[in-house]
Each structure stands twice: as structure tokens, then as C-alpha cells.
Amino acid sequence: MRFTSLFGPAAAELVLLIHLLIPPTQGAAFDPVQLPNINLEQLGRVALTGDFDSISLYTYKQQTQNAFSTNGSQALITQLPNGDYTAAATADAYIKTMCPFVMGNGKLAGVVVGGNFTSMGGIEAQGVAMYDPNTSTITPLPGLLGKVSVVYCDQGTNTVYVGGDFKGANSTNAVAWVGDSGWANLPFAGFNGPVDSITKAPNGNIIFGGTFTGLGNTTAPVKKDQQIVNLASAKISSGSTTEENGFNDPKNIVCPASGRDEAGSTWLLEDETPGFWRADLNFGFQPTKLRLWNTHQKGRGTKTFRFTALPLNGIMNMTYNDPTTGKKTPCDADGARCPLSDNTSLPYQDYEFYNRVGMSAFQIDISDWYGDGAGLNGIELFQDDIYAYAVSDLNEPTCANIKLGSNSTPTGPWSTAPSAQSQSQYLTVDLSTQDIRSAGTSVVFKPNIRQKGNYSVTVYTPGCLQDNSCDRRGIANVTGVFTADGAPIPPQQIFQTNNFDKYDQIYYGPVDVNTDSFRATVTLAPYTQQDERITLVAQRVRFAPTNYTGGLNGLFEYDPAPGSTLTDFSKSAFDQAGTNLQPEAVITSLAVVSGISYVGGNFSDTAGNFQNIFSITDGNASSLPNGGLNAQVATFQVFGDLLYIGGNFTNTVTGTVSGLNNFAAYDTASQSWLALGSGVRGRVNTIVPLELNITEDQPETCITVNGHFDYLEAFGSAPAVPVQGFGVWVPSRQNWLQNLNLTTRTITGKLSTTTNITGGDPLLAGTISSQGVPGAQAAVSLTSNPLQLNSLGVKIQPEPVASPKRKRAIGGKNVTGAVTGIFHEKGELNVTVIGGHFTATATNGSTINNLAFINGTGAVSGLGPGLDEDSVFLALATHEDILYAGGTISGNLDNANVNGLILYDLAGGNFAYPQPPALGGDNVAVNAITERPESSQVYVAGNFDTAGSLGCPGVCMFDNGQWSQPGSGLSGSVAALVWQGNHKLLAGGNITINGNSTRLANYDARNQQWTALDGPASAVPGPVTALTRANKEASQFWIAGKSSNGSTFLMKYADSRFQPIAKGGRLGDQSTIRGLAMLELIDDHDKSDLVGQNMVLLITGILDVPNFGSATAALYDGNNFIPFILSTSGNGPGSLSQLFSRNMINFESSGGRMKLGFVVLIGLAIALGVTFLLVVAGILIERYRRRAEGYQPAPTQYFDKTTNLGRIPPEDLFGRLGQRGNAPML
């Protein structure tokens, strides 16, 4: 292998460290979580409602509820043993490529990961890193600056080939990581344009594909040193400067435009004294040339000097043209000191830097002089790359009199931020949603283009850690115009959430030279489709010339064998295939199937035989059937004999194969095109295989399609399906997963790549969300022994509330998805009712709106017509077989208006008749319904003023077909009700009793009187939105809500006061508690004053759990908050509204259990008592039997025996022995 090491021993030490870190076994270790052992037996059936499309129990510490990211960041993703996917390491930008680096000895060194990220797992890593699948640790591989687009691991040579748009040591866009020495230059030092794909050809050579025309070490720009580095805005200092007026200011020599060697234009040192001249700039740069004007003031001048790069403190080697010989000459190797001529006929002298080194400051140390002392008359620095900075002072100096120099035009309230750890100062602005939509904020970058040609245009974004803006950074929209007769490039969105400095290539192609009538421009503005306040930054844009002539056109075949020829492109079928394409070919994808190589991208051959895809076999390039595809190919994925292809095409070139919309397959065995459904509506960027359980416990490989599309196209009888750039094709069913009525895991998000790890599960990259209950949406059942969640068998699609009036009425309630539910079991009637704001599909195929019934056989049905579709059900209760359903409900039933409440006959399967008179008031909502114990009275609570013509604010009672007002003096909005025995009702909300505001109130049904819970209620910081019993009589209870300052409160009432939560921290202020419930435990927890040892409080909603983060449900045992259930909804966290059960908890054993010893003793005592009773019973039974058979008690007194014997004759004594029926008598 002919590699040149980039870092020598340092790289080897890093490789050794990586090898030591990674043990030989594969497979990540996951930490199980021991949840409290909940006993649900006394509750009967139990279910949970909410707004989620995936949900799971929290069973592994690696689980999170984080939804898939939409801020541009991605992660390495692994699958937990419970089937959920979790982020193993998160990057701050895209992950584009991965491969397992298996050494020649078979040992896994790690997974090499590439992308445009600047950090991974919280560790700074510029574009590439090594991931340990055993420990999920990240090892940065420093040395590259830029974006890595592709990595290819070659076990046979212990080499990882890396391609992209980057720089590293003496290479550009391609480099190698060699197993035993680290980074190394390839013999050809990379390419003059980006590399997008790498693979191994059937002959063992390495094939590179991309947008390049030559090798990195055989080409150079036609014009060098095009841009002047702005020294006018630098901080200038010097040492040993003369005190003579007019010559003592080191700034005199910046912008030497006057050509005069005089006071005000020249800088001098003290007589016969060495000194220095230094410039500290506000940005980083890589100079290629130094230009110095020597002074001749009074015979003085600088004779020798050296150039030191700062802050590196590196002495730079330079070359110059010797004015005597005219030859290019290196400066003195001893100390790199360079001579400066004193020839007055030379206006200046140029020095070229041998290496390109980044710096932000430099110092010129003068060691020898002509005449009495040294000095300079002018200085300029040049660089190859052309930059336009957002901060105007950093652009080319105006004092240089450059006609069309680089500059920028900011519009809007921008301010300048210091460079900190970034390359330069930059502009920053905070924007509201209105500011974003107004299109009044932008920065227009205008580079100084002096040479027409091909350029790589890159936008730089400073990292967000340095200014602590990561949580506010938004998305920039970037457009550009690069040629006088060309249209603007399509807008590109750049996520600015990178932790460290990054750059994004936005264009590669021709750029016209500046003229009075045309200038190339790049415009950066906020992306308008952002709905929250953001911080936007603008720093700089680079135009790097790439107009090289190197004999290639997007393809290069590299033979890694020693002694192979690099530049004889005629011997390679790949190189020749590239040169036979039209100029500026873009190669995006390479793949090998059954010994045939396939090439995809954006190109056409010069003969007009094919476009955008072709094959190479036996040294010949061949067209695929029908001339290939009619637009760009973006990605390949090989699966058996099939080559899956994604891009933005719609058909073959000849237009003879329908259904190839952006996603298609090519059967390499039959050499034919295959339509996959009818494709998707929009561009496909990546195709990633993923194993899913399509049938129970039968995993199979499915094909995920990821990109910028919004529909899966209709085909056959399947309608078009709306999606968010993500689809799953199931090869065994020849259909989209979204079209199949299968109970399988819900996955949302996008995937960018995957790789297989020997002995372990595949490693994915991207941003996806998946929780564990297949087919569960918005409602699930909960069972114990074992504790698990299960689908209820109905697919619910949450619907947002459109009406502003309904939004006001429901306030803080969860109003999408399933909000409430009830089990009704009576006789042969067994119905589960789910209510909320959703649509669902009934068993007969009809659409259900907002209220669904599931009978004992699993059949699903809904309401008949009559209710408005935007109704929201918030509360359910039953009396006998009548369902009371309340919420923000409106409609017309049997020619009568309904509002807030309806009655439904569950036995008859239709609306009850007549309906209760409609509730009235502003923003009517029913929040709670409860039946009075041992009564037919049903109490309805919420936000209303009247019931029919009856004034009945807040709480109203329905009985015998009519409304009644319970007591008087109550008004306001009631959110929850709980009975405290048969006669006392507790109400929570935002209530007024006889004109006095309170959060809690009691109603005595016997006295028909409301009273405020005045003293204790004053400790409640806001309206009560959730309420549950803490003991059987509800003399103790839990409440929750939002305080006036927006924070969440959770409190327990006991002993006539509210007890604060003193242990376990507190839920974050962003939490919203929607439901509370007490549950029984099988095993006791540690003792607590708030919660009995055999009980636990279930909290549902949207929760920020201490020491964990986002969760949908948590358990509180009086000592700690324990994450319990995680869920997601779309691209955000899910929520749970409430738990409902067949039976109520009875709290019979809520005081705790006896110790085992006491239980044994009591059991022994009971056993002994039972034994004693059995013995006594046996004796009594035996006495009764003898008495029934005629036995008489024997005499207790004895007489004289001889007297008795003489009185009884023998015949009388023995004569009756033969007789039966009676007992012998004495």
C-alpha cells in the first residue's frame, strides 16, 4: 500500500487507543429497568387514552421519549431488546455514511461514521468518528475539515477509504484511514471536486464517483492568490519601533497604494535593532502569498526576516523569485529566514508559502537590515479561496481600491458577535415568527470573482455552543445566482444547530466573472416555515476555484497494488466511461451486483445511448433497458438480485415503463424495470433496509424510502397515502406498509444509512421515533402479570380542533386523540367506549368521528349522524345501559339541538330519546360526569350557565329525565368531581362560591349546600385540572394543575391540609398533568408519609420527570418519580389523558401489610382454632347419634351387687339377647 501518513506517530497512537478500547465481542449492553410491581386485579380491565401513535413501557435505561428530530441533527440508532429504537449517539447534523471497520485478523475496530456533523455524542468530531457498538462510545478521528459523504471499509487491506468535500493535510476530498497507522494521503492526494460514492470493483480495485475532473496532486488553479486578506481591520502592533514622528505607526504600511516612501506611509525600527511587526485579525485565513514593499528611507531597509503563523507559533517556509537569477528559490532552511532586496527598481517582492496553514494572526520578525536600520513600506497577504464575509470589516480592504471587491449587504436588525471559538466574527439576529414571515432579514454575499470557471460554493455556520444559542438556532434559507444568463439555484435549507463550526456546499459548477452588469451573489435569510422564535447567524461564504483540467469526469478507478499507474486513464473501463459522458457529470451512486457494476447520477453519454444510470461489465459500459432513467439518480440499495433506486425521475428515458416515480427497482437477473406500487410524490434521497415483524415473530427485511415527498402514489385499489418523507416498502407483500392492515410497530422519521455488524444487530443512522406496542394509537389496555401494554384493536387518527371557540372551551385539556373512556359490562352487554377528537375506521369500513364503541367480539362502530364533526368528548359515565357523554359537543338529534351532553342507549345501539335539554352559556364544555353512589342521580360538571331553561352554572344534576340545580351559589368552571361517601361531592376547578373564588368546593347532597374548602384551598396555586382519591372515603385526595406563573403543581390533601412533595424533586414547569390515579402494588416500596407502602400514584399527561426528561406517564411512591410510559405523536412527544378501569380501587389494604412473622402466627392460630372446633363438633355429632339409637346414660351410683343378682333371674337376664330393634337394657 502506497500511503503517506498525515500525522505520523500521533495517528498510530490513536489507532492503538481505538484497538484497546474495543473488545472482540459485539452487541451493545442495555440496562433493564425494574418498574414497581403493579397489581391491577381488583380494577378488572384497565386502559389508557391519549394522543400518541406509538407507546411503550419504560423498561430500559436507554429508552427515551424523544421524537424524531426536525432540526437537522441525526443519531446512530440501535434496537433495544423490547423492540424499541433508541439513539446510541447523537450528532449535531446529518450522518451520511457508515461501515464496520473489520481488520484483516477479523477483529472489529469499530464502526466508521461520516457526515457533515461537528460533534457526536457530545464530543467534538469534525465529519468523521469511530463508534464502539459494545459501549456506545465515540472516538473522534481528527484531521479532516469539511463533510464526509462516503466511507468504504476494505478488510483485505485494513483500510477505510473516505470521500466527501473536505481537506486533510495534503489531500482534498479523498483520504484513507489505515488500520495500523491512522490517516494517510492516497498516492493521488484526492480529487479536485467532491466524492459521493466509493465501492470495490469485481477486479478488486477501488472505484470513486463524484463531481471531479482531475486528481488532487496533478492539478492547480489557473489563477492563484486571487483574494487580498484584509489587514486594515486587524489589530496592528510592533516591537522596537522608532520614535521618529511619521514613521512610528506600524499601520502605515497597510494598503500601500500611494507608492510613496515617506512619513505616514513607511514604518521604521530603531537604529541597528531587530524588531517585529504583528497583525491580529478577527478571522481565520490560509495565506498563499506574502507581498512586501521594502523601504529605502535614508538608505535603510529590511535585509532578512521570517514569518511566524499565530497562534500556532509555526515558522513558515516560503519561496521567492531571486531578483538576481530570476529563479524560484527557497528561503534559508536555517530558521526559514528570507532575504528582501534593496533594489529600488523593484516595487515589491512576493513570497509563496510552501504549505497552506490556517492562522488568525502572524508576526514578521526582522533580524537584519540595510544601512542604519530596518523598516517596511508596505505589506499584503493573498489567498486562493475567495471569501465574502457577513461582517463588512472582514472583506477585502476598501483602501486597496479594488473595483469589485468582496462585500456583503445585511438587511435587518443584525448585530456582530465575537469570533470566540469560531473562525471569524459573525452576524446574529433574534427573530419572532412575524419577523421570519416578513422577509425583511437577510444577508447578501458578493464575492470578488476575477476568473470565470467552476467553483465549489460553501456556506459557513459558526457553532452554537460558543454563544449558548443551540436551543434557539433555526433554519436558514440559502439561494444563489452564479452566472449572468442562469436562473437562481433552488433554495436550500441549512440547519444552524451545529455545536461547532461547519460548512455546507450549496453549489458546484460554473461561476461568471464580476462585471459592471453582473455579480455572483449568495443570499441567506430565515426559512419562512418556522413557527417559533429563532436565532439566525451569518458568517461567510467561500468560492473555491475548481476549474481544473485533469482528464477525468466523475469516475476514477484506483489500483491499490504497489507500482500501479495512476494517470493512464485509458486503461480503466471506469475512467473511460466517465470521459465518454457529457462534461460536468455528477456520479452519486455505485453498486456491484453479481459481478456487474452499476453507476448512477446526473449525466448522459456523448453518444446519446443512456442517461443517469448505466452498467459496466467485462470492461464495457452498457445502457440499461429503455435508455436508463429520465432524471437524476440519488441513491442505490442492493437487495438480492434487485437494485433499488431512488431519485427524482418519473420514468425511463423512452417513457415506456409507468409507475417509476422517484422510487423503482431494477431486476439484475431478468434485466428489467420493476414498478414499486407507483412510487412516491417527490424526491427520494436515501433507501435503507430495515427488519420488521410483518407477521408475528417473523422478521423480514423491508425497504425504507426517505426524502422530500408528501405522498405514496396511488396504485391498483390503494389510494394515495399522505406521509412526511418516509415510506416502508414490504417486498413480500409488494405494497407499502402504510397500505397494509397489519399489527406492527409504528415508525416515523427518516433514515440516512445502515450497516451490518457481525454478531450484532444492524446499526441505523437518521432520526426515527418508535415505541413498542404494535397497532396502538391513542388508546391501549394495561395488564399486570406480566405488566404490558396492548392494542385495543381500533386505529385512531387524532384530529386537531379547528374551531377557536372550542379551543377556548376546552382550555388546558388534551383535545386531540382519545381523551376519555369507559368499560360497560352488564349482563350480556360488554362495550368499551373511547371518546375524544379523532377519526377511526369501523369494522364495516365507515368513518367514525370522536366516539367509538368496541364490543366483546372486537367489532368497532360509531355514532349515527347528527353531531358536528368537530365535537370533542371529554367525559363519559353510564347509568344502567345509558351512556352519558359530555364535552364540547353540538349538533341536532331528533330535530332538537344538543350542546355539551348527549345520552346514548348502549343496549339499543342508538341515541336515547329524548335527549336532555341543551346546556347553555359561553364556550360550553362538560369536563366531568359522575353517578351518585346508590342513586340514579347523574352529576354533570364543566363550563356552562344553564341546562335548558334552568339556571344551573358549573354543576348540574340529571335524574328522571330532567335537570336539577344542586344547591346554589356555585359558578365558574369545574374540571373534576369525586364522591366522598354517598352524600358529599368534591369539585375541583376554577370555582366561585357565593362570590368568593376557590379551587375546591364540597357539596352536601342532603343539605343541598355548597361550601368552599377555604383554608386549605388557599394553598392551591392555580385551578385544579386533575383530581383523584387517596383513600376509600376520599377524605384524602391528590390534585394537580397549573399555577398562575405557569409552573405545574401536584399536591396531596390529608389531615385538613395540603402536604407538599418534599422528596423526589418536582416535575418540570413544562409538564402538563392530565390525569391522576392510585394503583396497588404487589411489593411494598420504602415508607413514605405521602403514599402507602403498597400503593403508588400514577400521573399521566406530558411530563418532565426529574433526572430523566420527557415521559408520558410516571409513578410517584412518595419518595421518587419513576418514568413509566413513553410515547410519541408524529414528530413530537405523545401524551396520556387518563386511566380508566372496569372497577374502582377499594383501598382496603392501603394502610400496608403485616410482616411475614405475624401473618404466620395468625395463620397458625386460625388453624388451631379450626381444629378445636372440628373436634368439638365431632363429639357433639357422636352424642347425638347415640341418643338417636336409644343409648341411655349409665347409672352413676352402685348398689349392693349380691342384692341385685338375687332379684334378676338368669332367664330374664339373657333371654332378650336375640331380639333386635332396641338396645339391651340393664
Coordinates of N, CA and C in Angstrom, one line a residue, residues 826-945:
K826 N -72.7 -5.4 31.6 CA -73.9 -5.6 32.3 C -74.7 -6.7 31.6
G827 N -74.8 -7.8 32.2 CA -75.5 -9.0 31.6 C -74.6 -9.4 30.4
E828 N -75.3 -9.5 29.2 CA -74.6 -9.9 28.0 C -73.9 -8.7 27.3
L829 N -74.1 -7.5 27.8 CA -73.6 -6.3 27.2 C -72.2 -6.1 27.7
N830 N -71.3 -6.0 26.7 CA -69.9 -5.8 27.0 C -69.3 -4.8 26.0
V831 N -69.2 -3.5 26.4 CA -68.8 -2.5 25.5 C -67.7 -1.6 26.1
T832 N -66.7 -1.4 25.3 CA -65.7 -0.4 25.6 C -65.9 0.9 24.8
V833 N -66.0 2.0 25.4 CA -66.3 3.3 24.8 C -65.0 4.2 24.9
I834 N -64.6 4.7 23.7 CA -63.5 5.6 23.6 C -64.0 7.0 23.1
G835 N -63.7 8.1 23.8 CA -64.2 9.4 23.3 C -63.0 10.3 23.3
G836 N -63.1 11.3 22.4 CA -62.1 12.4 22.2 C -62.4 13.2 21.0
H837 N -61.3 13.5 20.2 CA -61.4 14.1 19.0 C -60.6 13.4 18.0
F838 N -61.2 12.6 17.1 CA -60.4 11.7 16.3 C -61.3 11.2 15.2
T839 N -60.7 10.5 14.2 CA -61.4 9.7 13.3 C -60.9 8.2 13.4
A840 N -61.7 7.3 13.1 CA -61.4 5.9 13.1 C -62.2 5.2 12.1
T841 N -61.8 4.0 11.8 CA -62.5 3.2 10.8 C -63.3 2.1 11.5
A842 N -64.5 2.0 11.2 CA -65.4 1.0 11.8 C -65.1 -0.4 11.1
T843 N -65.6 -1.4 11.7 CA -65.4 -2.8 11.2 C -66.1 -2.9 9.8
N844 N -67.2 -2.1 9.6 CA -67.9 -2.2 8.3 C -67.3 -1.2 7.3
G845 N -66.1 -0.5 7.6 CA -65.4 0.3 6.7 C -65.9 1.8 6.8
S846 N -66.9 2.1 7.5 CA -67.3 3.5 7.6 C -66.4 4.3 8.5
T847 N -66.5 5.6 8.5 CA -65.7 6.5 9.2 C -66.4 6.9 10.6
I848 N -65.6 6.8 11.6 CA -66.1 7.1 13.0 C -65.5 8.4 13.4
N849 N -66.4 9.3 14.0 CA -65.9 10.6 14.4 C -66.1 10.7 15.9
N850 N -65.0 10.7 16.7 CA -64.9 11.2 18.0 C -65.4 10.3 19.1
L851 N -66.3 9.3 18.8 CA -66.8 8.4 19.8 C -66.8 7.0 19.2
A852 N -66.1 6.0 19.8 CA -66.0 4.7 19.2 C -66.5 3.7 20.2
F853 N -67.2 2.6 19.7 CA -67.6 1.5 20.6 C -67.0 0.2 20.1
I854 N -66.4 -0.5 21.1 CA -65.8 -1.8 20.8 C -66.5 -2.9 21.6
N855 N -67.2 -3.8 20.9 CA -68.0 -4.8 21.6 C -67.1 -6.0 22.0
G856 N -67.7 -6.9 22.6 CA -67.0 -8.1 23.2 C -66.3 -8.9 22.2
T857 N -66.7 -8.9 20.9 CA -66.1 -9.6 19.8 C -65.0 -8.8 19.1
G858 N -64.8 -7.6 19.5 CA -63.8 -6.7 18.9 C -64.3 -5.9 17.7
A859 N -65.6 -6.0 17.4 CA -66.2 -5.2 16.4 C -66.2 -3.7 16.8
V860 N -65.9 -2.8 15.9 CA -65.8 -1.4 16.1 C -66.9 -0.7 15.4
S861 N -67.6 0.2 16.1 CA -68.7 1.0 15.5 C -68.7 2.4 16.1
G862 N -69.5 3.3 15.5 CA -69.5 4.7 16.0 C -70.9 5.2 16.1
L863 N -71.1 6.5 16.3 CA -72.4 7.1 16.4 C -73.0 7.2 15.0
G864 N -74.3 7.4 15.0 CA -75.0 7.7 13.8 C -74.9 9.2 13.5
P865 N -75.5 9.7 12.5 CA -75.4 11.1 12.1 C -76.2 12.0 13.1
G866 N -75.8 13.3 13.1 CA -76.5 14.2 13.9 C -75.6 15.2 14.7
L867 N -74.3 14.7 15.0 CA -73.4 15.6 15.7 C -72.4 16.2 14.8
D868 N -72.0 17.4 15.2 CA -71.0 18.1 14.4 C -69.6 17.4 14.5
E869 N -68.9 17.3 13.3 CA -67.7 16.5 13.3 C -66.6 17.1 14.2
D870 N -66.6 18.4 14.5 CA -65.6 19.0 15.3 C -66.0 18.9 16.8
S871 N -67.0 18.1 17.2 CA -67.3 17.9 18.6 C -66.1 17.2 19.3
V872 N -66.0 17.4 20.6 CA -64.9 16.8 21.3 C -65.5 16.2 22.6
F873 N -65.3 14.9 22.8 CA -65.8 14.2 24.0 C -64.7 14.2 25.1
L874 N -65.1 14.7 26.3 CA -64.2 14.9 27.4 C -64.5 14.0 28.6
A875 N -65.7 13.6 28.7 CA -66.1 12.8 29.9 C -67.2 11.8 29.6
L876 N -67.1 10.6 30.2 CA -68.1 9.6 30.0 C -68.5 8.9 31.3
A877 N -69.8 8.5 31.4 CA -70.3 7.8 32.5 C -71.5 7.0 32.1
T878 N -71.9 5.9 32.8 CA -73.1 5.2 32.5 C -74.0 5.0 33.7
H879 N -75.3 5.0 33.4 CA -76.3 4.7 34.4 C -77.2 3.7 33.7
E880 N -77.2 2.5 34.4 CA -77.9 1.3 33.7 C -77.2 1.1 32.3
D881 N -78.0 1.1 31.2 CA -77.4 0.9 29.9 C -77.3 2.2 29.1
I882 N -77.5 3.4 29.8 CA -77.4 4.6 29.1 C -76.1 5.3 29.3
L883 N -75.4 5.7 28.2 CA -74.1 6.3 28.2 C -74.3 7.8 28.3
Y884 N -73.7 8.5 29.3 CA -73.7 9.9 29.3 C -72.4 10.4 28.8
A885 N -72.4 11.1 27.7 CA -71.2 11.5 27.0 C -71.1 13.1 26.9
G886 N -70.1 13.7 27.5 CA -70.0 15.1 27.6 C -68.7 15.7 27.0
G887 N -68.8 16.9 26.7 CA -67.6 17.6 26.1 C -68.0 18.9 25.5
T888 N -67.3 19.2 24.4 CA -67.7 20.4 23.6 C -68.5 19.8 22.4
I889 N -69.7 19.5 22.7 CA -70.5 18.7 21.7 C -71.6 19.6 21.2
S890 N -71.9 19.5 19.9 CA -73.0 20.2 19.4 C -73.6 19.4 18.2
G891 N -74.8 19.7 17.9 CA -75.5 19.0 16.8 C -77.0 19.1 16.9
N892 N -77.7 18.2 16.1 CA -79.1 18.2 16.2 C -79.6 16.7 16.1
L893 N -80.3 16.3 17.1 CA -80.8 15.0 17.2 C -82.3 15.0 17.3
D894 N -83.0 14.3 16.5 CA -84.5 14.3 16.5 C -85.1 15.7 16.5
N895 N -84.5 16.5 15.7 CA -85.0 17.9 15.5 C -84.8 18.8 16.7
A896 N -83.9 18.4 17.6 CA -83.6 19.1 18.8 C -82.1 19.4 18.9
N897 N -81.7 20.6 19.2 CA -80.3 20.9 19.4 C -79.8 20.3 20.7
V898 N -78.5 19.8 20.5 CA -77.8 19.3 21.7 C -76.6 20.2 21.9
N899 N -76.1 20.3 23.1 CA -74.9 21.1 23.4 C -74.3 20.7 24.7
G900 N -73.1 20.2 24.7 CA -72.4 19.8 25.9 C -72.6 18.4 26.3
L901 N -73.8 17.8 26.1 CA -74.0 16.4 26.7 C -75.0 15.7 25.7
I902 N -74.8 14.4 25.5 CA -75.7 13.6 24.8 C -75.9 12.3 25.6
L903 N -77.0 11.6 25.4 CA -77.3 10.3 26.0 C -77.4 9.3 24.9
Y904 N -76.8 8.1 25.1 CA -76.8 7.1 24.1 C -77.1 5.7 24.7
D905 N -78.1 5.0 24.1 CA -78.5 3.7 24.6 C -77.6 2.6 24.1
L906 N -76.7 2.1 25.0 CA -75.7 1.1 24.6 C -76.4 -0.2 24.2
A907 N -77.5 -0.5 24.9 CA -78.2 -1.8 24.5 C -78.8 -1.7 23.2
G908 N -79.5 -0.6 22.9 CA -80.1 -0.5 21.6 C -79.2 0.0 20.4
G909 N -78.1 0.5 20.8 CA -77.1 1.0 19.7 C -77.6 2.2 19.0
N910 N -78.3 3.1 19.7 CA -78.7 4.4 19.1 C -78.8 5.5 20.2
F911 N -79.0 6.7 19.7 CA -79.2 7.8 20.6 C -80.5 7.6 21.5
A912 N -80.3 8.0 22.7 CA -81.5 7.9 23.6 C -82.5 9.0 23.3
Y913 N -83.8 8.7 23.6 CA -84.8 9.7 23.3 C -85.8 9.8 24.5
P914 N -86.0 11.0 24.9 CA -85.5 12.3 24.4 C -84.1 12.6 25.0
Q915 N -83.4 13.5 24.3 CA -82.1 14.0 24.8 C -82.4 15.0 25.9
P916 N -81.4 15.2 26.9 CA -81.5 16.2 27.9 C -81.6 17.6 27.2
P917 N -82.3 18.5 27.8 CA -82.2 19.9 27.2 C -80.8 20.4 27.2
A918 N -80.5 21.1 26.1 CA -79.1 21.5 25.9 C -78.6 22.4 27.0
L919 N -77.3 22.3 27.2 CA -76.6 23.2 28.2 C -76.3 24.5 27.4
G920 N -76.3 25.6 28.2 CA -76.1 26.9 27.5 C -75.0 27.7 28.2
G921 N -74.6 28.8 27.5 CA -73.5 29.7 28.1 C -72.5 29.9 27.0
D922 N -71.5 30.7 27.4 CA -70.3 30.9 26.5 C -69.3 29.8 26.6
N923 N -68.9 29.2 25.5 CA -67.9 28.2 25.5 C -68.3 27.0 26.3
V924 N -69.4 26.4 26.0 CA -69.9 25.3 26.8 C -69.0 24.1 26.7
A925 N -68.7 23.5 27.8 CA -67.9 22.3 27.9 C -68.3 21.5 29.1
V926 N -68.4 20.2 28.9 CA -68.6 19.2 30.1 C -67.3 18.5 30.3
N927 N -66.7 18.7 31.5 CA -65.4 18.1 31.8 C -65.5 16.9 32.7
A928 N -66.6 16.7 33.4 CA -66.7 15.6 34.3 C -68.1 15.1 34.5
I929 N -68.3 13.8 34.6 CA -69.7 13.2 34.8 C -69.5 12.1 35.8
T930 N -70.4 12.1 36.9 CA -70.3 11.0 37.9 C -71.7 10.7 38.4
E931 N -71.9 9.4 38.6 CA -73.1 8.9 39.2 C -73.0 8.9 40.7
R932 N -74.1 9.5 41.4 CA -74.1 9.4 42.8 C -74.2 8.0 43.3
P933 N -73.4 7.6 44.3 CA -73.5 6.2 44.8 C -74.9 5.8 45.3
E934 N -75.3 4.6 44.9 CA -76.6 4.1 45.4 C -77.8 5.0 45.1
S935 N -77.7 5.6 43.8 CA -78.7 6.6 43.4 C -78.8 6.6 41.9
S936 N -79.9 7.1 41.4 CA -80.0 7.3 39.9 C -79.6 8.7 39.4
Q937 N -79.1 9.5 40.4 CA -78.7 10.9 40.0 C -77.3 10.9 39.3
V938 N -77.3 11.6 38.2 CA -76.0 11.8 37.5 C -75.6 13.3 37.5
Y939 N -74.4 13.5 38.0 CA -73.9 14.9 38.2 C -73.0 15.2 37.0
V940 N -73.2 16.4 36.4 CA -72.5 16.8 35.2 C -71.8 18.1 35.6
A941 N -70.5 18.2 35.3 CA -69.8 19.4 35.7 C -68.9 19.9 34.5
G942 N -68.7 21.2 34.5 CA -67.9 21.8 33.4 C -68.0 23.3 33.4
N943 N -68.1 23.8 32.2 CA -68.2 25.3 31.9 C -69.5 25.6 31.2
F944 N -70.6 25.9 32.0 CA -71.8 26.2 31.4 C -72.6 27.0 32.4
D945 N -73.7 27.7 32.0 CA -74.5 28.5 32.8 C -75.9 28.0 33.0

